[in-house]
Coordinates of C-alpha atoms in Angstrom, one line a residue:
M1301 CA -40.2 -18.1 144.7
S1302 CA -36.5 -18.9 143.0
F1303 CA -35.0 -22.3 143.4
D1304 CA -33.0 -20.8 146.5
G1305 CA -31.1 -22.7 148.8
I1306 CA -34.5 -23.5 150.8
F1307 CA -36.0 -24.9 147.8
T1308 CA -33.1 -26.8 146.7
H1309 CA -33.0 -28.6 150.5
T1310 CA -36.3 -29.6 150.2
M1311 CA -35.8 -31.2 146.9
T1312 CA -32.9 -32.8 148.0
A1313 CA -34.7 -34.4 150.8
E1314 CA -37.5 -35.4 148.5
L1315 CA -35.2 -37.0 146.1
Q1316 CA -33.5 -39.4 148.3
F1317 CA -35.0 -42.2 147.7
L1318 CA -33.0 -42.6 143.8
V1319 CA -29.9 -43.0 146.5
G1320 CA -29.2 -46.6 145.7
G1321 CA -30.2 -46.6 142.1
R1322 CA -28.5 -47.4 139.0
V1323 CA -28.4 -45.2 135.9
N1324 CA -30.0 -47.0 133.0
K1325 CA -30.0 -44.0 130.6
I1326 CA -28.7 -40.6 129.6
T1327 CA -30.2 -38.2 127.5
Q1328 CA -29.3 -34.5 126.9
P1329 CA -32.5 -33.0 125.1
Y1330 CA -31.4 -29.5 125.1
A1331 CA -28.0 -27.4 125.2
N1332 CA -28.6 -26.9 128.7
E1333 CA -30.3 -29.9 130.4
V1334 CA -29.4 -33.4 131.3
I1335 CA -31.9 -36.2 131.7
L1336 CA -30.5 -39.2 133.8
G1337 CA -32.4 -42.4 134.0
I1338 CA -32.4 -43.8 137.3
R1339 CA -33.9 -47.5 138.3
A1340 CA -34.6 -47.2 141.9
N1341 CA -38.0 -49.3 143.9
R1342 CA -38.4 -51.0 140.9
K1343 CA -39.1 -48.1 138.4
N1344 CA -37.8 -45.9 135.9
W1345 CA -37.6 -42.0 137.4
P1346 CA -36.3 -39.0 134.8
L1347 CA -34.1 -36.9 136.8
L1348 CA -34.0 -33.6 135.2
L1349 CA -30.5 -31.3 135.6
S1350 CA -30.7 -27.6 134.1
A1351 CA -28.4 -25.2 133.4
N1352 CA -30.4 -23.0 131.7
P1353 CA -29.5 -19.4 132.4
Q1354 CA -33.5 -18.9 133.5
Y1355 CA -35.5 -22.3 134.8
A1356 CA -31.8 -24.1 136.1
R1357 CA -33.5 -26.7 138.8
V1358 CA -33.0 -30.5 139.8
Q1359 CA -36.1 -32.8 139.2
I1360 CA -38.3 -35.4 138.3
T1361 CA -40.4 -34.5 135.5
R1362 CA -42.9 -35.8 133.6
I1363 CA -42.4 -33.9 130.4
P1364 CA -42.1 -35.7 127.2
F1365 CA -38.6 -34.6 125.4
E1366 CA -37.7 -35.4 122.3
N1367 CA -33.9 -36.5 121.8
P1368 CA -31.2 -35.2 119.4
K1369 CA -30.9 -37.5 116.7
V1370 CA -26.7 -36.8 117.2
P1371 CA -25.8 -36.7 120.8
T1372 CA -23.5 -34.2 122.3
N1373 CA -19.9 -34.7 123.3
F1374 CA -21.0 -34.3 127.2
T1375 CA -23.8 -36.7 126.3
M1376 CA -21.2 -39.3 125.1
T1377 CA -18.7 -38.6 128.0
L1378 CA -22.1 -38.9 131.1
R1379 CA -22.9 -42.2 129.0
K1380 CA -18.9 -43.6 128.8
Y1381 CA -18.4 -42.8 132.5
L1382 CA -22.1 -43.2 134.1
A1383 CA -23.7 -46.1 132.5
S1384 CA -24.8 -48.5 135.0
A1385 CA -23.3 -46.5 137.5
T1386 CA -24.8 -46.3 141.5
L1387 CA -25.9 -43.3 143.0
Q1388 CA -24.0 -43.3 146.5
S1389 CA -25.2 -40.3 148.0
F1390 CA -27.4 -36.9 146.1
T1391 CA -26.7 -34.0 149.0
Q1392 CA -26.6 -30.4 148.9
V1393 CA -23.4 -28.2 149.8
A1394 CA -24.5 -26.6 153.1
N1395 CA -27.8 -24.0 152.4
D1396 CA -26.5 -23.8 148.8
R1397 CA -27.8 -24.2 145.5
V1398 CA -25.3 -26.9 144.7
L1399 CA -25.7 -30.2 144.6
H1400 CA -23.3 -33.2 144.7
L1401 CA -24.4 -36.1 143.1
D1402 CA -22.2 -39.1 144.1
F1403 CA -21.7 -42.7 141.8
S1404 CA -19.8 -45.5 142.1
T1405 CA -18.6 -47.3 139.2
R1406 CA -16.2 -49.5 137.6
D1407 CA -13.1 -48.1 135.0
E1408 CA -12.7 -49.7 131.7
L1409 CA -10.2 -51.9 133.6
G1410 CA -12.1 -52.6 136.1
D1411 CA -11.2 -51.0 139.1
D1412 CA -13.3 -48.9 141.7
L1413 CA -14.1 -45.6 139.9
S1414 CA -16.0 -42.7 142.1
L1415 CA -17.4 -40.1 140.2
R1416 CA -19.5 -36.8 141.6
L1417 CA -21.6 -34.7 139.4
V1418 CA -22.0 -31.4 140.5
V1419 CA -25.1 -29.4 139.8
E1420 CA -24.6 -25.5 140.1
I1421 CA -27.9 -23.6 140.0
M1422 CA -26.9 -20.2 139.7
A1423 CA -28.5 -18.4 136.5
R1424 CA -26.2 -17.5 133.6
H1425 CA -23.4 -19.3 136.2
S1426 CA -25.3 -22.7 136.3
N1427 CA -23.5 -25.7 135.2
I1428 CA -23.4 -29.3 135.5
T1429 CA -19.6 -30.7 136.0
L1430 CA -18.5 -34.4 136.3
V1431 CA -15.6 -34.9 138.0
N1432 CA -13.5 -37.6 139.1
L1433 CA -13.5 -37.7 143.3
R1434 CA -9.6 -39.4 143.2
T1435 CA -7.7 -36.7 141.2
N1436 CA -10.8 -34.0 141.9
K1437 CA -9.8 -33.2 137.9
I1438 CA -12.9 -32.1 135.6
I1439 CA -14.0 -35.1 133.5
D1440 CA -16.3 -33.0 131.0
L1441 CA -18.6 -29.9 131.6
I1442 CA -22.1 -29.2 129.9
R1443 CA -20.6 -25.4 129.9
H1444 CA -17.2 -24.9 129.0
V1445 CA -16.2 -21.6 130.6
G1446 CA -12.4 -20.6 130.1
P1447 CA -10.3 -17.9 131.9
D1448 CA -11.5 -14.7 130.3
Q1449 CA -14.9 -16.0 131.5
D1450 CA -14.3 -16.5 135.3
R1451 CA -11.3 -15.6 136.5
F1452 CA -11.4 -17.4 140.0
R1453 CA -11.8 -21.2 138.9
L1454 CA -11.1 -22.9 135.1
L1455 CA -14.3 -24.9 134.0
M1456 CA -12.6 -26.6 131.5
P1457 CA -12.4 -30.5 131.1
G1458 CA -8.6 -32.0 132.7
A1459 CA -8.8 -28.6 135.1
T1460 CA -8.9 -29.3 139.0
Y1461 CA -12.4 -28.6 140.0
I1462 CA -12.6 -25.6 142.4
A1463 CA -15.8 -25.7 144.4
P1464 CA -17.7 -21.7 143.7
P1465 CA -16.4 -19.4 146.3
Q1466 CA -18.4 -19.8 149.9
Q1467 CA -20.1 -17.1 151.3
D1468 CA -19.8 -16.3 154.7
K1469 CA -23.5 -16.9 156.0
V1470 CA -24.9 -19.0 158.6
D1471 CA -26.6 -22.4 157.7
P1472 CA -30.4 -21.6 158.9
F1473 CA -31.4 -25.4 159.2
T1474 CA -28.5 -25.8 161.6
D1475 CA -28.4 -22.3 163.5
S1476 CA -28.6 -23.3 167.0
S1477 CA -27.9 -19.4 168.2
R1478 CA -30.8 -17.9 167.0
G1479 CA -29.4 -15.6 165.3
Y1480 CA -32.2 -13.5 163.7
R1481 CA -33.1 -12.1 167.4
E1482 CA -30.5 -9.8 167.1
L1483 CA -31.4 -9.0 163.2
M1484 CA -34.5 -8.4 164.8
K1485 CA -33.6 -5.4 167.3
T1486 CA -32.5 -3.8 164.0
S1487 CA -34.8 -1.1 163.4
D1488 CA -32.7 1.2 160.7
V1489 CA -32.4 -1.6 158.2
P1490 CA -35.8 -3.9 156.8
L1491 CA -35.8 -7.6 158.4
P1492 CA -36.1 -9.2 155.0
Q1493 CA -32.7 -7.6 154.0
L1494 CA -30.9 -8.3 157.8
L1495 CA -32.1 -12.2 156.7
Q1496 CA -30.6 -12.4 153.7
R1497 CA -27.4 -11.1 155.0
H1498 CA -26.7 -12.8 157.8
Y1499 CA -28.6 -16.5 156.5
Q1500 CA -27.4 -18.8 153.2
G1501 CA -29.9 -19.6 150.8
L1502 CA -32.8 -16.9 151.3
A1503 CA -33.8 -15.5 147.7
Q1504 CA -35.8 -12.2 148.5
D1505 CA -39.6 -14.3 148.9
T1506 CA -38.5 -16.5 151.9
A1507 CA -36.6 -13.8 153.5
K1508 CA -39.7 -11.7 153.5
E1509 CA -42.1 -14.5 154.2
L1510 CA -39.7 -15.4 156.8
A1511 CA -39.6 -11.6 158.7
A1512 CA -43.3 -11.8 158.6
R1513 CA -43.7 -14.8 160.7
L1514 CA -41.0 -14.0 163.2
T1515 CA -43.0 -10.4 164.4
Q1516 CA -46.2 -12.2 163.9
G1517 CA -46.2 -13.4 167.8
D1518 CA -43.5 -15.7 169.0
A1519 CA -40.2 -15.8 167.0
D1520 CA -38.8 -18.5 168.1
A1521 CA -41.8 -21.1 167.2
D1522 CA -42.7 -19.1 164.2
W1523 CA -39.1 -20.1 163.0
D1524 CA -39.1 -23.7 164.3
A1525 CA -42.7 -24.0 162.4
F1526 CA -41.6 -22.5 159.2
F1527 CA -38.8 -25.6 159.3
T1528 CA -40.7 -27.8 160.7
D1529 CA -43.4 -27.7 157.6
L1530 CA -40.8 -27.9 155.1
K1531 CA -40.0 -31.4 156.3
A1532 CA -43.4 -32.2 154.9
P1533 CA -43.8 -29.7 152.3
T1534 CA -46.7 -28.9 150.2
P1535 CA -46.2 -27.8 147.0
T1536 CA -47.6 -24.7 146.1
I1537 CA -48.1 -22.4 142.9
T1538 CA -50.2 -19.3 143.6
T1539 CA -51.7 -16.9 140.8
N1540 CA -52.2 -13.4 141.7
T1541 CA -50.4 -10.2 139.8
K1542 CA -47.9 -13.1 139.0
V1543 CA -47.5 -17.0 139.2
A1544 CA -44.9 -17.9 141.9
F1545 CA -44.1 -21.5 143.2
S1546 CA -43.5 -22.3 146.9
P1547 CA -42.7 -25.1 149.1
V1548 CA -45.3 -24.4 151.5
P1549 CA -48.1 -21.7 151.1
Y1550 CA -46.8 -18.5 151.9
Q1551 CA -48.5 -15.8 153.6
T1552 CA -47.1 -12.9 152.0
N1553 CA -47.8 -14.2 148.7
P1554 CA -52.0 -14.3 149.1
G1555 CA -53.9 -15.7 146.0
E1556 CA -55.7 -18.5 144.3
T1557 CA -53.6 -21.4 145.1
Q1558 CA -53.0 -24.7 142.8
Q1559 CA -51.6 -27.6 145.6
F1560 CA -49.2 -31.0 144.0
A1561 CA -48.3 -33.7 145.7
T1562 CA -44.6 -33.5 145.1
L1563 CA -42.1 -30.8 144.4
S1564 CA -41.5 -32.4 141.1
E1565 CA -45.1 -32.3 140.2
M1566 CA -45.4 -28.4 141.0
L1567 CA -42.6 -27.5 139.1
D1568 CA -43.5 -29.5 136.1
A1569 CA -46.6 -27.4 136.2
F1570 CA -44.9 -23.9 136.9
Y1571 CA -41.9 -24.6 134.1
A1572 CA -44.2 -26.6 131.6
Q1573 CA -44.9 -23.5 129.2
K1574 CA -41.6 -21.0 130.0
A1575 CA -39.6 -23.5 129.6
E1576 CA -40.8 -24.9 126.4
H1577 CA -41.2 -21.7 125.3
D1578 CA -37.7 -21.0 125.8
R1579 CA -36.7 -24.0 123.9
V1580 CA -38.5 -22.6 121.0
K1581 CA -36.4 -19.5 121.0
S1582 CA -33.4 -21.7 121.4
Q1583 CA -34.1 -24.2 118.8
G1584 CA -36.5 -21.9 116.0
E1585 CA -33.8 -19.6 115.8
N1586 CA -33.1 -20.7 112.4
L1587 CA -36.6 -20.4 111.3
I1588 CA -36.8 -17.1 113.0
R1589 CA -34.4 -15.3 111.1
P1590 CA -34.7 -16.8 107.6
L1591 CA -38.7 -15.7 108.4
R1592 CA -37.6 -12.1 109.9
T1593 CA -35.7 -11.3 106.6
L1594 CA -38.5 -12.7 104.5
I1595 CA -40.9 -10.7 106.4
E1596 CA -39.1 -7.5 105.9
R1597 CA -38.4 -8.0 102.3
D1598 CA -42.1 -8.3 101.7
A1599 CA -42.8 -5.3 103.9
K1600 CA -40.3 -3.1 102.0
K1601 CA -42.1 -4.3 98.9
Q1602 CA -45.1 -3.2 100.0
R1603 CA -44.3 0.1 100.8
K1604 CA -42.7 0.4 97.2
L1605 CA -45.9 -1.0 95.5
A1606 CA -48.1 1.4 97.6
Q1607 CA -46.0 4.7 96.7
T1608 CA -46.6 3.3 92.8
L1609 CA -50.1 3.6 93.1
Q1610 CA -50.2 6.7 95.0
D1611 CA -47.9 7.8 92.1
T1612 CA -50.5 6.9 89.9
E1613 CA -53.1 9.4 91.0
K1614 CA -50.6 11.7 89.1
A1615 CA -52.0 10.5 86.0
D1616 CA -54.7 13.0 85.0
D1617 CA -51.8 15.5 85.8
Y1618 CA -49.3 14.5 83.6
R1619 CA -52.4 14.1 80.5
I1620 CA -53.6 17.1 81.2
R1621 CA -50.1 18.8 80.6
G1622 CA -49.8 16.5 77.4
E1623 CA -53.4 17.6 76.3
I1624 CA -52.0 21.7 76.8
L1625 CA -49.2 21.3 75.4
T1626 CA -50.7 19.6 72.3
T1627 CA -52.8 22.5 71.6
Y1628 CA -50.3 25.5 72.2
L1629 CA -47.3 24.0 70.5
A1630 CA -46.9 27.0 68.7
Q1631 CA -46.4 28.9 71.7
V1632 CA -43.5 26.7 72.8
E1633 CA -40.1 27.2 71.6
R1634 CA -37.2 24.5 71.8
G1635 CA -34.6 24.5 74.5
Q1636 CA -37.3 26.1 76.8
S1637 CA -37.1 24.5 80.6
S1638 CA -40.3 25.4 81.3
V1639 CA -43.3 26.8 80.2
T1640 CA -46.7 28.6 81.1
L1641 CA -49.7 28.3 79.2
P1642 CA -53.6 28.6 80.0
N1643 CA -55.2 25.4 81.5
F1644 CA -58.5 25.3 79.9
Y1645 CA -59.6 22.5 82.0
D1646 CA -59.5 24.9 85.2
D1647 CA -61.2 27.9 84.0
M1648 CA -58.0 29.0 81.5
K1649 CA -56.0 29.9 84.9
P1650 CA -51.9 29.5 83.6
L1651 CA -50.7 26.4 84.4
K1652 CA -46.3 25.8 84.6
I1653 CA -45.7 22.6 82.8
S1654 CA -42.0 21.7 82.9
L1655 CA -39.7 20.6 80.1
S1656 CA -37.1 19.4 78.5
N1657 CA -35.1 21.8 77.1
Q1658 CA -33.6 18.3 75.4
L1659 CA -36.5 17.3 73.3
S1660 CA -39.0 19.6 70.5
P1661 CA -42.1 20.7 72.0
S1662 CA -43.9 17.8 70.4
K1663 CA -41.6 14.9 71.7
N1664 CA -42.2 17.2 75.4
A1665 CA -45.9 16.3 74.7
Q1666 CA -45.5 12.3 73.7
K1667 CA -43.9 12.7 77.0
Y1668 CA -46.4 13.5 79.0
F1669 CA -48.6 10.8 77.3
S1670 CA -46.4 7.8 77.7
R1671 CA -46.1 8.9 81.4
Y1672 CA -49.9 8.9 81.5
Q1673 CA -50.0 5.9 79.8
K1674 CA -47.4 3.8 81.9
L1675 CA -49.1 5.0 84.8
R1676 CA -52.9 4.0 83.7
N1677 CA -51.2 0.2 82.9
A1678 CA -49.7 0.2 86.2
V1679 CA -52.5 0.4 88.5
A1680 CA -54.1 -3.1 87.6
Y1681 CA -51.0 -4.4 87.8
V1682 CA -49.7 -2.7 91.3
N1683 CA -53.2 -4.1 92.4
E1684 CA -52.7 -7.4 91.7
Q1685 CA -48.8 -7.3 93.2
M1686 CA -50.0 -5.8 96.3
A1687 CA -52.8 -8.0 96.9
Q1688 CA -50.6 -11.2 96.3
N1689 CA -47.6 -9.8 98.3
Q1690 CA -49.7 -8.9 101.3
A1691 CA -51.4 -12.4 101.5
E1692 CA -47.6 -13.8 101.2
L1693 CA -46.8 -11.4 104.3
D1694 CA -50.0 -12.2 106.4
Y1695 CA -49.0 -16.0 105.4
L1696 CA -45.1 -15.4 106.8
N1697 CA -46.8 -13.3 109.6
G1698 CA -49.2 -15.9 110.4
V1699 CA -46.0 -18.7 110.5
M1700 CA -44.1 -16.1 112.7
A1701 CA -47.0 -16.0 115.4
Q1702 CA -47.3 -20.1 114.9
I1703 CA -43.5 -20.3 116.6
E1704 CA -44.4 -18.4 119.3
I1705 CA -47.2 -20.9 120.1
A1706 CA -45.3 -23.7 119.0
S1707 CA -43.8 -26.6 121.3
P1708 CA -40.2 -28.0 120.3
K1709 CA -42.1 -31.2 118.4
D1710 CA -43.8 -28.9 116.2
L1711 CA -40.8 -26.7 114.8
A1712 CA -40.1 -30.0 112.4
D1713 CA -43.7 -29.3 111.1
I1714 CA -42.9 -25.8 110.0
R1715 CA -39.4 -26.3 108.8
E1716 CA -41.4 -29.1 106.5
E1717 CA -44.3 -26.3 105.4
L1718 CA -41.5 -23.9 104.5
Q1719 CA -39.5 -25.9 102.6
E1720 CA -42.4 -27.3 100.6
G1721 CA -43.0 -23.7 100.2
G1722 CA -39.4 -22.5 98.7
Y1723 CA -39.0 -20.5 101.5
L1724 CA -36.2 -22.4 103.2
K1725 CA -33.8 -24.5 101.0
V1726 CA -34.5 -28.5 101.6
Q1727 CA -32.4 -30.3 103.7
K1728 CA -30.7 -33.0 101.9
R1729 CA -31.8 -36.4 103.0
G1730 CA -29.8 -39.7 102.7
K1731 CA -31.3 -42.3 100.4
K1732 CA -33.2 -44.0 103.7
A1733 CA -34.0 -41.1 105.4
P1734 CA -37.6 -41.5 106.0
K1735 CA -40.3 -39.1 105.1
H1736 CA -41.0 -36.3 107.2
K1737 CA -43.9 -37.4 109.7
L1738 CA -46.6 -35.0 111.0
A1739 CA -46.3 -34.3 114.6
Q1740 CA -50.3 -34.6 116.0
P1741 CA -52.4 -32.1 117.2
E1742 CA -52.3 -31.7 121.4
Q1743 CA -55.3 -33.1 122.8
F1744 CA -57.1 -30.5 125.7
W1745 CA -60.5 -31.9 127.5
A1746 CA -63.2 -29.9 128.7
S1747 CA -64.7 -29.8 132.3
D1748 CA -67.1 -32.5 131.0
G1749 CA -64.8 -34.5 129.6
T1750 CA -65.3 -33.8 126.0
R1751 CA -61.7 -34.1 123.3
I1752 CA -61.1 -30.8 122.0
W1753 CA -58.0 -30.9 119.0
V1754 CA -55.6 -27.7 118.9
G1755 CA -53.4 -27.6 115.2
K1756 CA -50.4 -25.7 116.3
N1757 CA -49.4 -25.3 112.7
N1758 CA -50.5 -25.1 109.5
L1759 CA -49.7 -28.8 108.2
Q1760 CA -51.1 -29.5 111.8
N1761 CA -54.5 -27.5 111.4
D1762 CA -54.9 -28.7 107.3
Q1763 CA -54.8 -32.3 108.7
L1764 CA -56.9 -32.0 111.6
T1765 CA -59.5 -29.6 110.1
L1766 CA -59.6 -31.3 106.2
H1767 CA -58.9 -35.0 107.4
K1768 CA -59.4 -35.7 110.7
A1769 CA -62.7 -34.1 111.7
A1770 CA -65.9 -35.3 111.6
K1771 CA -68.0 -33.1 109.4
T1772 CA -70.5 -32.7 112.1
D1773 CA -67.6 -31.4 114.5
I1774 CA -67.5 -28.0 115.9
W1775 CA -64.4 -25.4 114.2
L1776 CA -63.1 -23.0 115.8
H1777 CA -60.1 -20.2 115.2
A1778 CA -59.4 -16.2 116.7
K1779 CA -60.9 -14.1 114.5
D1780 CA -59.2 -11.8 111.7
V1781 CA -55.8 -13.2 113.2
P1782 CA -53.1 -16.1 112.6
G1783 CA -54.1 -18.9 114.8
S1784 CA -54.8 -22.3 115.6
H1785 CA -57.2 -24.5 114.4
V1786 CA -59.2 -25.7 116.9
I1787 CA -61.5 -29.0 116.9
I1788 CA -64.4 -29.8 119.2
D1789 CA -65.0 -33.7 119.0
A1790 CA -68.8 -33.5 119.5
A1791 CA -71.4 -32.5 117.6
K1792 CA -74.0 -31.1 119.6
P1793 CA -71.0 -29.6 122.4
S1794 CA -72.5 -27.6 125.6
D1795 CA -72.5 -24.3 126.5
K1796 CA -69.5 -24.3 128.8
T1797 CA -66.9 -27.0 126.5
L1798 CA -67.8 -24.6 123.8
M1799 CA -66.3 -21.7 125.6
E1800 CA -63.5 -23.4 126.8
A1801 CA -62.9 -24.2 122.9
A1802 CA -63.3 -20.6 122.7
M1803 CA -60.4 -20.2 125.3
L1804 CA -57.8 -22.4 123.4
A1805 CA -58.6 -21.0 120.4
A1806 CA -57.7 -17.3 121.5
Y1807 CA -54.6 -18.7 123.2
F1808 CA -53.4 -20.1 120.6
S1809 CA -53.2 -17.3 118.6
K1810 CA -51.5 -14.3 117.9
S1811 CA -54.3 -12.2 120.2
R1812 CA -53.1 -14.4 123.4
A1813 CA -52.3 -11.6 125.4
S1814 CA -55.4 -9.6 124.3
A1815 CA -58.5 -9.4 126.2
N1816 CA -61.9 -10.2 124.8
V1817 CA -60.4 -12.4 121.9
Q1818 CA -63.5 -12.8 119.4
V1819 CA -63.6 -16.3 118.4
D1820 CA -65.7 -17.8 114.9
W1821 CA -67.1 -21.2 115.4
I1822 CA -69.0 -23.2 112.5
E1823 CA -69.8 -26.8 111.7
V1824 CA -66.6 -28.5 109.8
K1825 CA -68.6 -29.6 107.1
K1826 CA -68.9 -26.0 106.2
I1827 CA -65.3 -25.5 105.7
R1828 CA -63.5 -25.1 102.3
K1829 CA -60.2 -24.7 101.3
P1830 CA -59.3 -22.8 97.8
N1831 CA -57.6 -24.3 95.3
G1832 CA -54.2 -23.2 95.7
A1833 CA -54.0 -22.0 98.9
K1834 CA -51.6 -22.0 101.5
P1835 CA -51.8 -24.5 104.5
G1836 CA -53.9 -23.5 106.8
F1837 CA -56.1 -21.2 104.8
V1838 CA -59.5 -21.5 104.9
V1839 CA -63.0 -19.9 104.0
Y1840 CA -66.1 -20.4 105.2
E1841 CA -69.8 -18.3 106.0
G1842 CA -72.3 -18.6 108.5
Q1843 CA -70.3 -18.6 111.4
R1844 CA -71.0 -17.0 114.9
T1845 CA -68.8 -15.7 117.0
V1846 CA -68.0 -15.9 121.0
A1847 CA -65.6 -13.6 123.3
V1848 CA -63.3 -14.5 125.5
T1849 CA -60.4 -13.7 127.1
P1850 CA -57.6 -16.4 127.7
D1851 CA -56.2 -17.6 130.7
E1852 CA -53.1 -19.7 131.2
A1853 CA -54.4 -20.9 134.1
V1854 CA -57.6 -22.4 132.7
V1855 CA -55.6 -23.3 129.6
A1856 CA -53.4 -25.6 131.7
K1857 CA -56.5 -27.5 133.5
L1858 CA -57.9 -28.4 129.9
R1859 CA -54.6 -30.0 129.5
Q1860 CA -55.7 -32.7 132.2
A1861 CA -57.3 -36.0 130.7
P1862 CA -60.2 -36.8 133.1
T1863 CA -60.1 -39.1 135.9
L1864 CA -62.3 -42.0 135.1

């Protein structure tokens, strides 16, 4: 399900307990997302307001975020106006995807000041706007939208705030006319489409669910039952061909279900990996771009070296031509551009040999011998260069694969690694700047409570395998592809724990989207790192191999610590 008007309505009801709370912290961990720390009912609640084009939403989040060292202008504006402000109301505009968070505070002179934070959840048009309610002027926005981008309204600081265009539709929560009865009489248009045209805030899946319920028996009773269920939602994630969420179980979306205590907990589970991957792509762009350039450079160099190696196969041809020319010098005249001579290596068959008409016959023969010697000498050099270049290409492709499976906190480690390797320019640190602190490997828990560690980049892999793990622990890695080092914190894990750890090794590798991924496992004491090897590179012998198919749902369960 999308975050449509129906879902916005249920989320608004869930978050009413924040009303009366006071803002005690404001952060903006990502470009399109703000977290308001609100103190309510003697607890601190991190309220996420997201204007992400793909994952726009409002919820309480328990996912830890790493804040930028330098706050944005929008963050500074919110801190100036909303620090210590009291949330007076939390309302939805009709059944639209627009929320109003009204705050009361005092200005610099001590006078009362009423402010409104408008959250518009509208895909690529999503925005978060701070408005002065007395003047209806925009103080600031998370995304500035000029007149060339939106002709209907100007979304810039100082402009008068204009609400999004209203649709001439009925709010399903306040419809007492039972308008769906007339819609059900129309047969030339599918009922879900009619419901979407008539009612406000219905996404396609919600309209489909409502249509199915209306046509299965007593329409009035089923309509009322649906909206009654929304008053006490059962947040559900359903997995079949795709993963979807809904405020209550949807009959039209059967599959394996997982239910949650709150809508916010459900959204954390649903968006954790999707939103995180999007953030990694956004924040890691300044790593991905130079990496892609280096990979393309090495791939081009490898092709050239391969062509050079292929050319060396012609070495004997040059030697034969030189020897034939030397044997029959008397039959070759200066100034010829070619000559045909008997080939004593092939039953004296005639062989046409190209010549330089600027050189004497003996010089032409010497030229062929020189080419022969040059190509022979090149073979060892080219093979060595190809091996070195391929190793670097594999390494860079491995780093690129790690960015794809990284968390935002892991990017700093990858940047540090590339700088240490000379692949990125070292950023100048101030005299008092602390040394880079390596992020901790991610923890998972097997079904029997055994702890499993997963390194998310090469530096973490080295630290985990060579320093953190005990010699008797079990080490796993996806076979022959870039991926994470996985450590089972046990000398003799159960077969189920071993398969769960193998699942993690396959999932956090370049073979994440493949089936039957081969995963090697071996005791840590048998792992060895060659001298001078790149970060994350190890060798081993005597491993055993299992096959697993990565499953995101299983990985999500393994993230949950066991309850004692």
